[in-house]
Coordinates of C-alpha atoms in Angstrom, one line a residue:
Chain A
M199 CA 0.0 0.0 0.0
E200 CA 1.3 3.4 -1.0
Y201 CA 1.1 6.0 1.8
S202 CA 2.8 9.3 2.4
A203 CA 4.7 10.4 5.5
V204 CA 1.9 12.6 6.8
E205 CA -0.6 9.8 6.2
M206 CA 1.6 7.4 8.2
I207 CA 1.9 10.0 11.0
S208 CA -1.8 10.6 11.1
Y209 CA -2.6 6.9 11.1
T210 CA -0.1 6.2 13.9
G211 CA -1.5 9.2 15.9
S212 CA -5.0 7.6 15.6
R213 CA -3.7 4.2 16.7
V214 CA -2.1 5.7 19.9
L215 CA -5.4 7.3 21.0
E216 CA -7.7 5.2 23.2
D217 CA -11.5 5.2 23.3
E218 CA -13.4 6.9 26.1
K219 CA -10.8 9.6 26.5
I220 CA -10.5 13.3 25.8
V221 CA -7.7 14.6 23.6
F222 CA -6.6 18.2 23.6
V223 CA -5.6 18.7 19.9
G224 CA -3.2 21.1 18.3
T225 CA -3.7 22.3 14.7
G226 CA -3.1 20.0 11.7
L227 CA -2.2 16.3 12.0
P228 CA -3.5 15.9 15.6
I229 CA -7.0 16.9 14.4
I230 CA -6.8 14.4 11.5
A231 CA -5.5 11.7 13.8
A232 CA -8.3 12.2 16.3
M233 CA -10.9 12.4 13.6
H234 CA -9.6 9.1 12.2
A235 CA -9.7 7.5 15.6
Q236 CA -13.3 8.6 16.1
L237 CA -14.3 7.1 12.8
T238 CA -12.6 3.8 13.5
H239 CA -11.6 2.3 16.9
A240 CA -12.5 5.1 19.2
P241 CA -16.1 6.3 18.7
N242 CA -16.2 7.6 22.2
L243 CA -13.1 9.7 22.0
Y244 CA -13.7 13.5 22.2
M245 CA -11.7 16.6 21.5
I246 CA -10.9 19.8 23.2
Y247 CA -10.1 22.8 21.0
E248 CA -8.3 25.6 22.9
A249 CA -10.4 28.5 21.8
G250 CA -13.1 26.9 24.1
S251 CA -14.8 23.9 22.5
L252 CA -15.4 20.5 24.1
A253 CA -16.6 17.5 22.1
P254 CA -17.7 19.2 18.8
I255 CA -19.3 17.3 15.9
L256 CA -17.1 18.2 12.9
E257 CA -19.9 17.8 10.4
I258 CA -19.2 20.9 8.3
G259 CA -15.6 20.1 7.6
M260 CA -12.3 19.6 9.3
P261 CA -11.2 22.7 11.3
L262 CA -8.2 24.2 9.6
S263 CA -7.0 25.6 12.9
V264 CA -7.8 25.1 16.5
G265 CA -9.5 28.5 16.5
D266 CA -11.6 27.7 13.4
T267 CA -15.3 28.3 13.9
R268 CA -15.9 24.8 12.6
A269 CA -14.2 23.4 15.7
A270 CA -17.1 24.8 17.7
R271 CA -19.8 23.0 15.7
K272 CA -22.3 21.3 17.9
A273 CA -20.0 21.1 20.8
C274 CA -21.2 19.8 24.2
Y275 CA -19.7 22.8 26.0
L276 CA -18.5 26.0 24.4
K277 CA -16.8 28.6 26.5
G278 CA -13.3 30.2 26.2
L279 CA -9.7 29.4 26.7
C280 CA -9.9 29.6 30.5
A281 CA -12.6 27.0 30.7
V282 CA -10.9 24.4 28.6
F283 CA -7.5 24.9 30.1
E284 CA -9.1 24.7 33.6
L285 CA -10.8 21.5 32.6
T286 CA -7.3 20.3 31.7
Q287 CA -5.7 21.4 35.0
R288 CA -8.6 19.7 36.8
G289 CA -7.8 16.4 35.1
F290 CA -10.3 16.0 32.3
A291 CA -7.9 16.0 29.4
D292 CA -6.2 12.7 28.9
Y293 CA -3.9 13.5 26.0
A294 CA -2.0 16.6 24.8
F295 CA -1.4 16.2 21.1
I296 CA 1.3 18.8 20.0
G297 CA 4.0 19.5 17.6
G298 CA 7.2 21.5 17.8
A299 CA 10.6 22.4 16.3
Q300 CA 13.0 20.5 18.5
I301 CA 12.8 17.6 21.1
D302 CA 15.4 16.2 23.4
M303 CA 15.7 12.7 25.0
Y304 CA 13.5 13.6 27.9
G305 CA 10.7 14.8 25.7
N306 CA 11.2 18.5 26.3
V307 CA 9.9 20.4 23.3
C308 CA 11.0 23.8 21.8
S309 CA 8.5 25.9 19.8
H310 CA 9.7 29.4 20.6
L311 CA 13.0 30.0 18.9
E312 CA 16.3 28.9 17.5
G313 CA 19.4 30.6 18.9
D314 CA 21.1 31.4 22.2
V315 CA 19.7 34.7 23.2
Y316 CA 16.0 35.1 24.1
E317 CA 15.9 38.8 23.3
K318 CA 17.4 38.4 19.9
P319 CA 17.1 34.8 18.6
N320 CA 18.3 33.6 15.2
I321 CA 14.8 32.5 14.3
R322 CA 11.6 33.2 16.2
F323 CA 8.7 30.8 15.9
P324 CA 5.1 31.8 17.0
G325 CA 5.6 30.8 20.6
S326 CA 4.0 28.4 23.1
G327 CA 0.4 28.9 22.2
G328 CA -1.5 26.2 24.1
A329 CA 1.3 23.7 23.8
G330 CA 3.2 24.6 27.0
A331 CA 0.0 24.3 29.0
M332 CA -1.1 21.1 27.3
A333 CA 2.2 19.4 27.9
A334 CA 2.0 20.5 31.6
N335 CA -1.5 19.4 32.5
C336 CA -3.0 16.9 30.0
E337 CA -2.3 13.5 31.6
K338 CA -0.1 12.2 28.7
T339 CA 1.7 14.1 26.0
I340 CA 1.9 12.9 22.5
V341 CA 4.3 14.8 20.2
I342 CA 4.5 14.8 16.4
M343 CA 7.7 15.6 14.8
A344 CA 9.6 14.9 11.5
L345 CA 12.5 12.4 12.2
E346 CA 15.5 14.6 11.5
K347 CA 18.8 15.1 13.4
R348 CA 18.3 18.8 13.7
R349 CA 14.9 18.2 15.4
F350 CA 15.9 15.3 17.7
V351 CA 18.6 17.2 19.6
Q352 CA 20.9 16.8 22.6
Q353 CA 19.6 20.1 24.0
V354 CA 16.7 22.2 22.9
D355 CA 17.3 25.9 22.4
F356 CA 14.4 26.8 24.6
V357 CA 12.1 24.6 26.7
T358 CA 8.5 25.5 25.6
S359 CA 6.6 22.4 26.5
I360 CA 7.8 20.5 29.6
G361 CA 8.8 16.9 29.2
F362 CA 10.8 15.1 32.0
G363 CA 13.2 18.1 32.2
D364 CA 16.6 16.9 33.2
G365 CA 15.3 13.4 33.8
S366 CA 15.3 13.6 37.6
P367 CA 12.3 11.8 39.1
D368 CA 10.9 14.9 40.7
Y369 CA 11.4 17.4 37.9
R370 CA 7.8 17.7 37.0
E371 CA 6.7 17.9 40.6
K372 CA 9.2 20.7 41.3
A373 CA 7.8 22.4 38.1
G374 CA 4.3 22.5 39.7
V375 CA 2.7 20.7 36.7
M376 CA 0.0 18.0 37.0
G377 CA 0.2 15.7 34.0
S378 CA 2.4 12.5 34.0
G379 CA 4.4 13.8 31.0
P380 CA 5.6 12.5 27.6
Y381 CA 4.0 9.4 26.4
R382 CA 4.6 8.9 22.7
V383 CA 6.6 10.7 20.0
I384 CA 5.3 10.0 16.5
T385 CA 7.4 10.4 13.3
Q386 CA 7.1 9.1 9.8
H387 CA 9.7 6.4 10.4
A388 CA 9.4 5.5 14.1
L389 CA 7.2 5.5 17.2
F390 CA 8.9 6.3 20.5
G391 CA 7.9 5.9 24.1
F392 CA 9.7 6.7 27.3
D393 CA 11.5 4.4 29.7
E394 CA 9.9 4.4 33.1
E395 CA 13.1 4.2 35.1
T396 CA 15.3 6.7 33.3
R397 CA 12.5 8.8 31.6
R398 CA 14.6 8.7 28.4
M399 CA 13.2 8.3 24.9
K400 CA 12.9 4.7 23.8
L401 CA 12.3 3.3 20.3
L402 CA 9.2 1.1 20.3
E403 CA 8.4 0.6 16.6
V404 CA 10.0 1.3 13.2
A405 CA 8.4 1.7 9.8
P406 CA 8.5 -1.2 7.4
G407 CA 11.8 -1.2 5.5
K408 CA 13.6 0.8 8.2
T409 CA 16.0 -0.5 10.9
P410 CA 16.6 0.8 14.4
A411 CA 20.1 1.8 13.4
E412 CA 18.7 4.0 10.6
V413 CA 16.4 5.6 13.1
Q414 CA 19.3 6.2 15.5
D415 CA 21.2 7.9 12.6
N416 CA 18.5 10.6 12.5
V417 CA 18.6 11.3 16.2
S418 CA 21.3 13.4 17.8
F419 CA 21.1 11.7 21.2
E420 CA 21.4 8.0 22.1
L421 CA 18.1 6.2 21.9
L422 CA 17.1 3.4 24.3
M423 CA 15.8 0.4 22.4
D424 CA 12.8 -1.6 23.5
E425 CA 13.6 -5.3 24.0
N426 CA 11.1 -6.0 21.3
V427 CA 11.1 -3.3 18.7
K428 CA 8.1 -3.9 16.5
E429 CA 7.2 -2.9 13.0
M430 CA 4.8 0.0 12.7
A431 CA 1.3 -0.9 11.5
V432 CA 0.6 0.7 8.1
P433 CA -2.7 2.3 7.0
T434 CA -5.0 0.1 5.0
E435 CA -6.8 1.1 1.9
Q436 CA -9.8 1.9 4.0
D437 CA -7.8 4.1 6.4
L438 CA -6.3 6.0 3.5
K439 CA -9.8 6.5 2.0
L440 CA -11.0 7.9 5.3
L441 CA -8.0 10.2 5.6
K442 CA -8.1 11.5 2.0
E443 CA -11.8 11.4 1.1
E444 CA -13.6 12.0 4.4
I445 CA -11.3 13.8 6.8
D446 CA -9.1 16.1 4.7
P447 CA -10.6 15.9 1.2
E448 CA -9.1 19.2 0.2
G449 CA -5.6 18.1 1.3
Y450 CA -5.0 21.0 3.6
F451 CA -2.7 19.0 5.8
L452 CA -2.3 15.7 4.0
K453 CA -0.9 17.3 0.8
R454 CA 1.6 19.3 2.7
V455 CA 5.1 18.2 1.8
T456 CA 7.2 16.8 4.6
R457 CA 10.2 14.6 4.4
Chain B
M110 CA 5.0 32.5 50.7
S111 CA 8.6 32.0 49.7
E112 CA 9.9 32.3 46.1
T113 CA 11.5 29.1 44.8
S114 CA 12.2 27.6 41.4
S115 CA 11.9 24.4 39.5
K116 CA 15.0 22.6 38.2
I117 CA 14.9 24.4 34.8
K118 CA 18.3 25.9 35.5
N119 CA 19.8 22.3 35.2
I120 CA 18.9 22.1 31.6
S121 CA 18.6 25.6 30.1
R122 CA 21.4 27.4 28.4
I123 CA 19.3 30.2 27.0
Q124 CA 20.7 33.7 27.7
Y125 CA 18.2 36.2 28.9
D126 CA 17.8 39.5 30.8
P127 CA 15.7 38.8 33.8
K128 CA 12.6 41.1 33.8
P129 CA 11.8 43.1 36.9
A130 CA 8.5 42.2 38.6
E131 CA 6.3 44.9 37.3
Y132 CA 3.1 45.4 35.4
W133 CA 3.3 46.4 31.7
G134 CA 0.2 48.5 32.1
P135 CA -2.0 49.8 34.9
T136 CA -1.5 48.2 38.3
P137 CA -4.5 46.3 39.9
R138 CA -4.9 49.3 42.3
E139 CA -4.9 51.8 39.5
A140 CA -7.4 49.7 37.5
R141 CA -9.7 49.5 40.5
K142 CA -9.6 53.2 41.0
K143 CA -10.5 53.9 37.4
A144 CA -13.4 51.4 37.6
V145 CA -14.8 53.1 40.7
A146 CA -14.5 56.5 39.0
K147 CA -16.6 55.5 36.0
S148 CA -20.3 56.4 35.7
K149 CA -22.3 53.2 35.9
A150 CA -25.3 54.7 34.2
L151 CA -27.0 52.8 31.3
V152 CA -26.2 55.4 28.6
D153 CA -26.0 55.0 24.9
K154 CA -22.4 54.2 24.1
S155 CA -22.8 53.7 20.4
M156 CA -20.5 55.8 18.3
T157 CA -18.3 55.6 15.2
L158 CA -15.1 53.7 15.2
K159 CA -13.3 56.9 14.5
E160 CA -14.8 58.5 17.6
A161 CA -14.0 55.5 19.8
V162 CA -10.4 55.3 18.7
Q163 CA -9.9 59.1 19.0
K164 CA -11.3 59.0 22.5
H165 CA -9.3 56.1 23.9
I166 CA -6.2 55.2 22.0
K167 CA -3.1 57.2 23.0
D168 CA 0.6 56.8 22.5
G169 CA 2.4 54.5 25.0
I170 CA -0.6 52.5 26.1
N171 CA -1.2 48.8 26.6
I172 CA -3.8 47.4 24.2
G173 CA -5.4 44.1 24.9
I174 CA -6.4 42.3 21.7
G175 CA -9.4 40.0 21.8
G176 CA -10.3 36.9 19.7
F177 CA -8.0 34.0 19.0
V178 CA -5.6 33.6 16.0
N179 CA -8.1 34.3 13.2
T180 CA -11.3 34.0 15.1
R181 CA -13.4 37.0 16.1
I182 CA -10.4 39.3 16.0
P183 CA -10.9 43.0 16.4
A184 CA -9.7 43.7 12.9
A185 CA -11.7 46.8 12.1
I186 CA -10.5 48.5 15.3
I187 CA -6.9 47.7 14.6
Q188 CA -7.3 49.2 11.1
E189 CA -8.7 52.4 12.6
I190 CA -5.9 52.6 15.1
I191 CA -3.4 52.4 12.2
R192 CA -5.3 55.1 10.3
Q193 CA -5.2 57.4 13.3
G194 CA -1.7 56.3 14.5
A195 CA -0.4 55.2 17.9
R196 CA 3.2 54.9 19.0
D197 CA 5.1 53.0 21.6
L198 CA 2.4 50.4 22.1
T199 CA 2.4 47.4 24.4
L200 CA 0.3 44.6 22.9
S201 CA -1.2 42.0 25.2
F202 CA -3.1 38.9 23.8
Q203 CA -3.0 35.1 23.9
S204 CA -2.8 34.2 20.2
N205 CA -3.3 36.5 17.2
S206 CA -2.5 36.7 13.5
I207 CA -3.2 39.7 11.3
C208 CA -4.0 42.2 14.0
C209 CA -0.4 42.0 15.2
E210 CA 1.0 41.7 11.7
W211 CA -1.0 44.8 10.5
L212 CA 0.4 46.8 13.4
A213 CA 3.9 45.5 12.7
G214 CA 3.5 46.3 9.0
A215 CA 2.3 49.8 9.8
M216 CA 5.4 50.2 12.0
I217 CA 7.6 49.2 9.1
V218 CA 5.9 51.5 6.7
D219 CA 5.9 54.5 9.0
P220 CA 7.3 54.2 12.6
D221 CA 6.3 57.8 13.3
R222 CA 2.7 56.8 12.9
V223 CA 2.6 53.3 14.5
S224 CA 5.1 51.6 16.7
I225 CA 5.1 48.5 18.9
K226 CA 7.4 48.7 21.9
R227 CA 6.8 45.2 23.3
A228 CA 4.3 42.4 23.5
E229 CA 3.1 40.1 26.3
L230 CA 1.8 37.1 24.5
A231 CA 1.5 33.3 24.0
W232 CA 1.5 33.0 20.2
W233 CA 1.8 35.2 17.1
G234 CA 1.3 33.5 13.8
Y235 CA -1.2 32.4 11.1
E236 CA -1.6 28.6 11.9
I237 CA -2.2 26.8 8.7
I238 CA -1.1 29.7 6.6
G239 CA 2.3 29.9 8.1
I240 CA 4.6 31.7 10.6
A241 CA 4.3 35.5 11.0
P242 CA 7.1 37.1 9.0
L243 CA 7.0 40.4 10.7
L244 CA 7.2 38.9 14.2
R245 CA 10.3 37.1 13.0
Y246 CA 11.7 40.2 11.6
L247 CA 11.0 42.5 14.6
N248 CA 12.2 40.0 17.2
T249 CA 15.3 38.7 15.4
S250 CA 16.4 42.3 14.8
G251 CA 15.8 43.1 18.4
K252 CA 13.2 45.8 17.6
I253 CA 10.5 44.6 20.0
Q254 CA 10.6 43.1 23.5
L255 CA 8.6 40.0 24.1
D256 CA 7.3 38.4 27.3
D257 CA 6.1 34.8 26.7
Y258 CA 3.4 32.9 28.4
T259 CA 1.2 29.9 27.4
N260 CA -2.3 30.5 26.0
Y261 CA -3.7 29.7 29.4
G262 CA -1.1 31.9 31.1
M263 CA -2.2 35.0 29.2
S264 CA -5.8 34.0 29.6
A265 CA -5.3 33.6 33.4
R266 CA -3.5 36.9 33.5
F267 CA -6.6 38.7 32.0
K268 CA -8.8 36.6 34.3
A269 CA -6.8 37.6 37.4
A270 CA -7.3 41.3 36.3
A271 CA -11.0 40.7 35.6
M272 CA -11.3 39.2 39.1
G273 CA -9.6 42.2 40.7
I274 CA -6.7 40.2 42.1
P275 CA -3.0 40.8 41.4
F276 CA -2.0 37.3 40.2
L277 CA -3.3 33.8 39.6
P278 CA -1.6 30.5 40.5
V279 CA -1.4 28.2 37.5
R280 CA -0.1 24.7 36.8
D281 CA 2.0 25.6 33.7
H282 CA 5.2 27.5 32.8
G283 CA 7.1 25.9 35.6
G284 CA 10.1 23.8 34.4
T285 CA 10.2 25.6 31.0
D286 CA 12.3 28.6 29.9
M287 CA 9.2 30.7 30.3
E288 CA 9.7 30.4 34.0
L289 CA 13.1 32.1 33.5
T290 CA 12.2 34.7 30.9
N291 CA 8.7 35.9 31.9
R292 CA 7.5 37.9 34.8
G293 CA 5.7 35.1 36.6
K294 CA 7.1 33.6 39.8
M295 CA 7.5 30.1 41.2
V296 CA 6.5 30.0 44.8
E297 CA 5.9 27.4 47.5
C298 CA 2.2 27.1 48.1
P299 CA 1.5 28.0 51.8
F300 CA -1.2 25.3 52.0
S301 CA 0.1 22.3 50.1
G302 CA 3.8 23.0 50.4
E303 CA 4.1 22.2 46.6
N304 CA 5.6 24.5 44.0
V305 CA 3.1 26.6 42.1
Y306 CA 3.5 29.2 39.4
L307 CA 2.0 32.7 39.7
V308 CA 1.3 34.9 36.7
P309 CA 0.7 38.6 37.2
A310 CA -2.6 40.2 36.4
C311 CA -2.7 42.0 33.0
H312 CA -4.8 45.1 32.8
P313 CA -4.7 46.6 29.3
D314 CA -5.4 50.4 29.1
V315 CA -7.7 49.6 26.3
G316 CA -9.3 46.3 25.4
L317 CA -10.4 45.6 21.8
V318 CA -13.1 43.0 21.2
N319 CA -15.6 42.1 18.5
V320 CA -18.8 40.4 19.6
T321 CA -21.7 38.7 18.0
A322 CA -24.3 41.1 19.4
A323 CA -24.6 43.8 21.9
D324 CA -27.1 46.5 23.0
I325 CA -26.2 50.2 22.9
Y326 CA -25.0 50.1 26.5
G327 CA -22.4 47.4 25.8
N328 CA -24.1 44.3 27.2
A329 CA -22.7 41.7 24.8
R330 CA -23.4 38.2 23.6
I331 CA -20.7 36.0 22.2
F332 CA -21.5 32.9 20.2
G333 CA -18.9 30.3 19.1
A334 CA -15.7 30.1 21.1
Q335 CA -15.6 32.9 23.6
C336 CA -11.8 33.1 23.5
T337 CA -10.7 35.4 26.3
C338 CA -12.9 38.3 25.3
Q339 CA -15.0 38.5 28.5
E340 CA -11.8 38.5 30.6
I341 CA -10.1 41.1 28.4
A342 CA -13.1 43.5 28.5
L343 CA -13.4 43.2 32.3
A344 CA -9.6 43.6 32.8
S345 CA -9.2 46.7 30.6
I346 CA -9.5 50.2 31.9
H347 CA -11.5 51.0 28.8
T348 CA -13.0 48.7 26.2
I349 CA -13.8 49.4 22.6
M350 CA -16.3 47.0 21.3
T351 CA -17.4 46.4 17.8
T352 CA -20.5 44.3 17.4
E353 CA -21.8 42.5 14.3
A354 CA -25.2 43.8 15.2
I355 CA -26.8 46.0 17.8
I356 CA -29.8 44.3 19.4
P357 CA -32.5 45.7 21.7
T358 CA -31.9 45.9 25.4
E359 CA -35.2 44.2 25.8
S360 CA -33.7 41.1 24.3
I361 CA -30.7 41.3 26.6
R362 CA -33.1 41.6 29.6
S363 CA -35.2 38.6 28.5
Y364 CA -32.2 36.3 28.5
P365 CA -29.6 37.9 30.8
N366 CA -27.8 34.6 31.1
L367 CA -26.6 35.0 27.6
T368 CA -24.7 38.3 28.4
E369 CA -21.0 37.5 28.4
I370 CA -19.7 41.1 28.8
P371 CA -21.7 43.4 31.2
Y372 CA -22.2 47.0 30.2
P373 CA -20.0 48.7 32.9
A374 CA -16.9 47.1 31.3
V375 CA -17.6 48.7 28.0
D376 CA -16.9 52.3 26.9
A377 CA -17.7 52.4 23.2
V378 CA -20.1 50.3 21.1
V379 CA -19.6 50.3 17.4
E380 CA -22.0 48.4 15.1
Q381 CA -19.8 47.1 12.3
P382 CA -20.7 44.0 10.3
F383 CA -17.6 42.0 9.2
A384 CA -15.6 43.7 11.9
S385 CA -13.3 40.6 12.2
Y386 CA -12.7 40.3 8.5
P387 CA -10.4 38.8 7.3
G388 CA -10.8 36.7 10.4
A389 CA -13.9 34.6 11.1
C390 CA -17.0 35.3 13.2
Y391 CA -19.1 32.3 14.2
G392 CA -22.6 32.6 12.9
N393 CA -21.6 35.3 10.5
Y394 CA -18.7 34.5 8.3
W395 CA -15.6 32.3 7.9
F396 CA -12.1 33.5 7.5
D397 CA -10.7 34.7 4.2
M398 CA -7.7 32.6 3.7
D399 CA -6.9 34.3 0.4
H400 CA -6.6 37.7 1.9
L401 CA -4.6 36.4 4.9
R402 CA -2.3 34.7 2.4
Y403 CA -2.0 37.7 0.3
Y404 CA -1.0 40.0 3.1
R405 CA 1.3 37.4 4.6
G406 CA 3.0 37.0 1.2
I407 CA 3.7 40.7 1.1
C408 CA 5.2 40.6 4.6
D409 CA 7.3 37.6 3.8
E410 CA 8.6 39.4 0.7
F411 CA 9.7 42.3 2.9
R412 CA 11.4 40.0 5.4
K413 CA 13.4 38.4 2.6
T414 CA 14.3 41.5 0.6
G415 CA 14.0 44.4 3.0
K416 CA 11.9 46.2 0.4
R417 CA 8.9 48.1 1.7
D418 CA 7.2 48.9 -1.6
G419 CA 4.7 46.0 -1.3
L420 CA 3.8 46.9 2.2
K421 CA 3.4 50.6 1.4
K422 CA 1.1 49.7 -1.5
Y423 CA -1.0 47.4 0.6
F424 CA -1.4 49.9 3.4
E425 CA -2.3 52.6 1.0
E426 CA -4.8 50.4 -0.9
Y427 CA -6.5 48.7 2.1
I428 CA -6.1 51.1 5.0
F429 CA -5.0 54.7 4.4
S430 CA -7.2 55.3 1.3
C431 CA -10.2 54.0 3.3
E432 CA -12.2 56.4 5.5
T433 CA -14.0 53.7 7.3
S434 CA -14.3 49.9 7.6
D435 CA -17.1 50.0 5.1
D436 CA -14.8 51.4 2.5
F437 CA -12.3 48.6 3.2
L438 CA -15.1 46.0 2.9
E439 CA -16.2 47.5 -0.3
K440 CA -12.8 46.8 -1.8
I441 CA -13.0 43.2 -0.7
G442 CA -16.4 43.0 -2.5
Y443 CA -19.9 41.8 -1.9
K444 CA -19.4 38.5 -3.6
N445 CA -16.3 37.6 -1.5
L446 CA -18.1 38.5 1.7
L447 CA -21.2 36.5 0.6
K448 CA -19.0 33.5 -0.1
L449 CA -17.5 33.8 3.4
R450 CA -20.9 34.1 4.9
K451 CA -22.0 30.8 3.2
M452 CA -18.8 29.1 4.4
D453 CA -19.7 29.8 8.0
G454 CA -22.3 27.1 7.6
A455 CA -25.1 29.0 9.3
Q456 CA -23.8 28.3 12.8
P457 CA -26.7 29.1 15.2
V458 CA -26.8 32.3 17.2
I459 CA -29.5 33.8 19.4
L460 CA -30.2 37.5 18.8

């Protein structure tokens, strides 16, 4: 079956989400992944959109952004940012589903800048948005990122979204955050989890045709390897049809070029 | 309560100038005094956008920008501010796109007319359409100062101000570089003994919001995502409100539960259909991706080449040569606006 990198990421994102949970989604592939999960194995999975919507029915089209008015369609509860982030602090959001520019071995994510100096970075990205709050207080954090050495780094330039910090067991507690932290990192070629003891990133699955060594070659830090690294499941024809024809028929996200 | 810190210093190598603990706008005490001094009469606050901006926007103030990214943004008010000019502004918002990029573009075209000194924010960009070229230009060239929070952090800051308290404890920012670079503080909670992060209240001098419907006194209904508009209006010393429609007070009084912003928080009510264009307004119109892309393209061109011609032409065409928002919307054209109205999908609102 022919599938693209973004289709693989979306499908894997869907696979990772369990039924009867609430996922706080970021723009783009997280929305697609959650919609796919709802249409397949997780009909009782619901979404939070940070402008203020809980459990919408996306019947007039996929929201192109988390602030899209379509994300408010037929919601169960529709307020503002405070309301949904407070639901999250309280413990009602099971997954944070975010992206970013860089990630380190403890799952800390940068989406602010590239450079050494906060006041005058080399490159400035939009900023935290909701990501910093989602990674802090949703129960589990799922991160989507392209598997590239410049993104899987020894040290991020700026910690935007908290992971396990320096890896010390009480890092998140000292940070005053409530969620349990990084859970999965999804790329086009590999699925990662985190080791319970060391809190370091661990390779769980590789895409067909790829080896763990090839994955390690695209990561700047040393990966832990699961005892039993599996092959990633690939989307079926039915999955691709759902993604391309029902979820994102205009190809807003699925036709974007990524490596 | 004693100040403490997370273990962020173990992992961070970012260089930064610590910011003094201060408010970038009115203090909670000043804000309280101004609220007490206001007339609480139910008086007709409807006026033109020109009058509202003339009355409330001054050089050096903090403006709180409502909406969220491209949703229910106070686009018409920002355009009028650019027409009239305002320098040395502090911008406060959670996430915004073209409102900030318009002000930034105006600053590049003519810094004697419009200038941004600094921004307290969570996110500045266009989401699907791309990063904000002018934020990148202004920040990497050191032309504006930033103070970064999360979307909840900025919302909680407006909420604290709306509640009349000097800060709110939140469960985020800690353990990230925002803990080092922003004005929040990590403290030990006096009750639980655990670390908790405090973000300072944010009182804008003038809050800018666009709402679905309001009466002439400023009692407002918001349908769709409410973003942080209620908190911004209540936090601000003055609020300029555009409304897609003015509705009778009798309707407000029949369903007072639907009022999201109460009249004492509002100083100017301007009836302006399509006041969030090219952003979206639930129940009224979807966002105009083509126009957002068009302007973003012009800004990106400037960022890459340093040539201002495209920006100058855009501002002349769409802002300076327009007397009012209606003139601007006429240039966009009825057919375009009608298309966006249809793309909203007739989301239900109660007027």
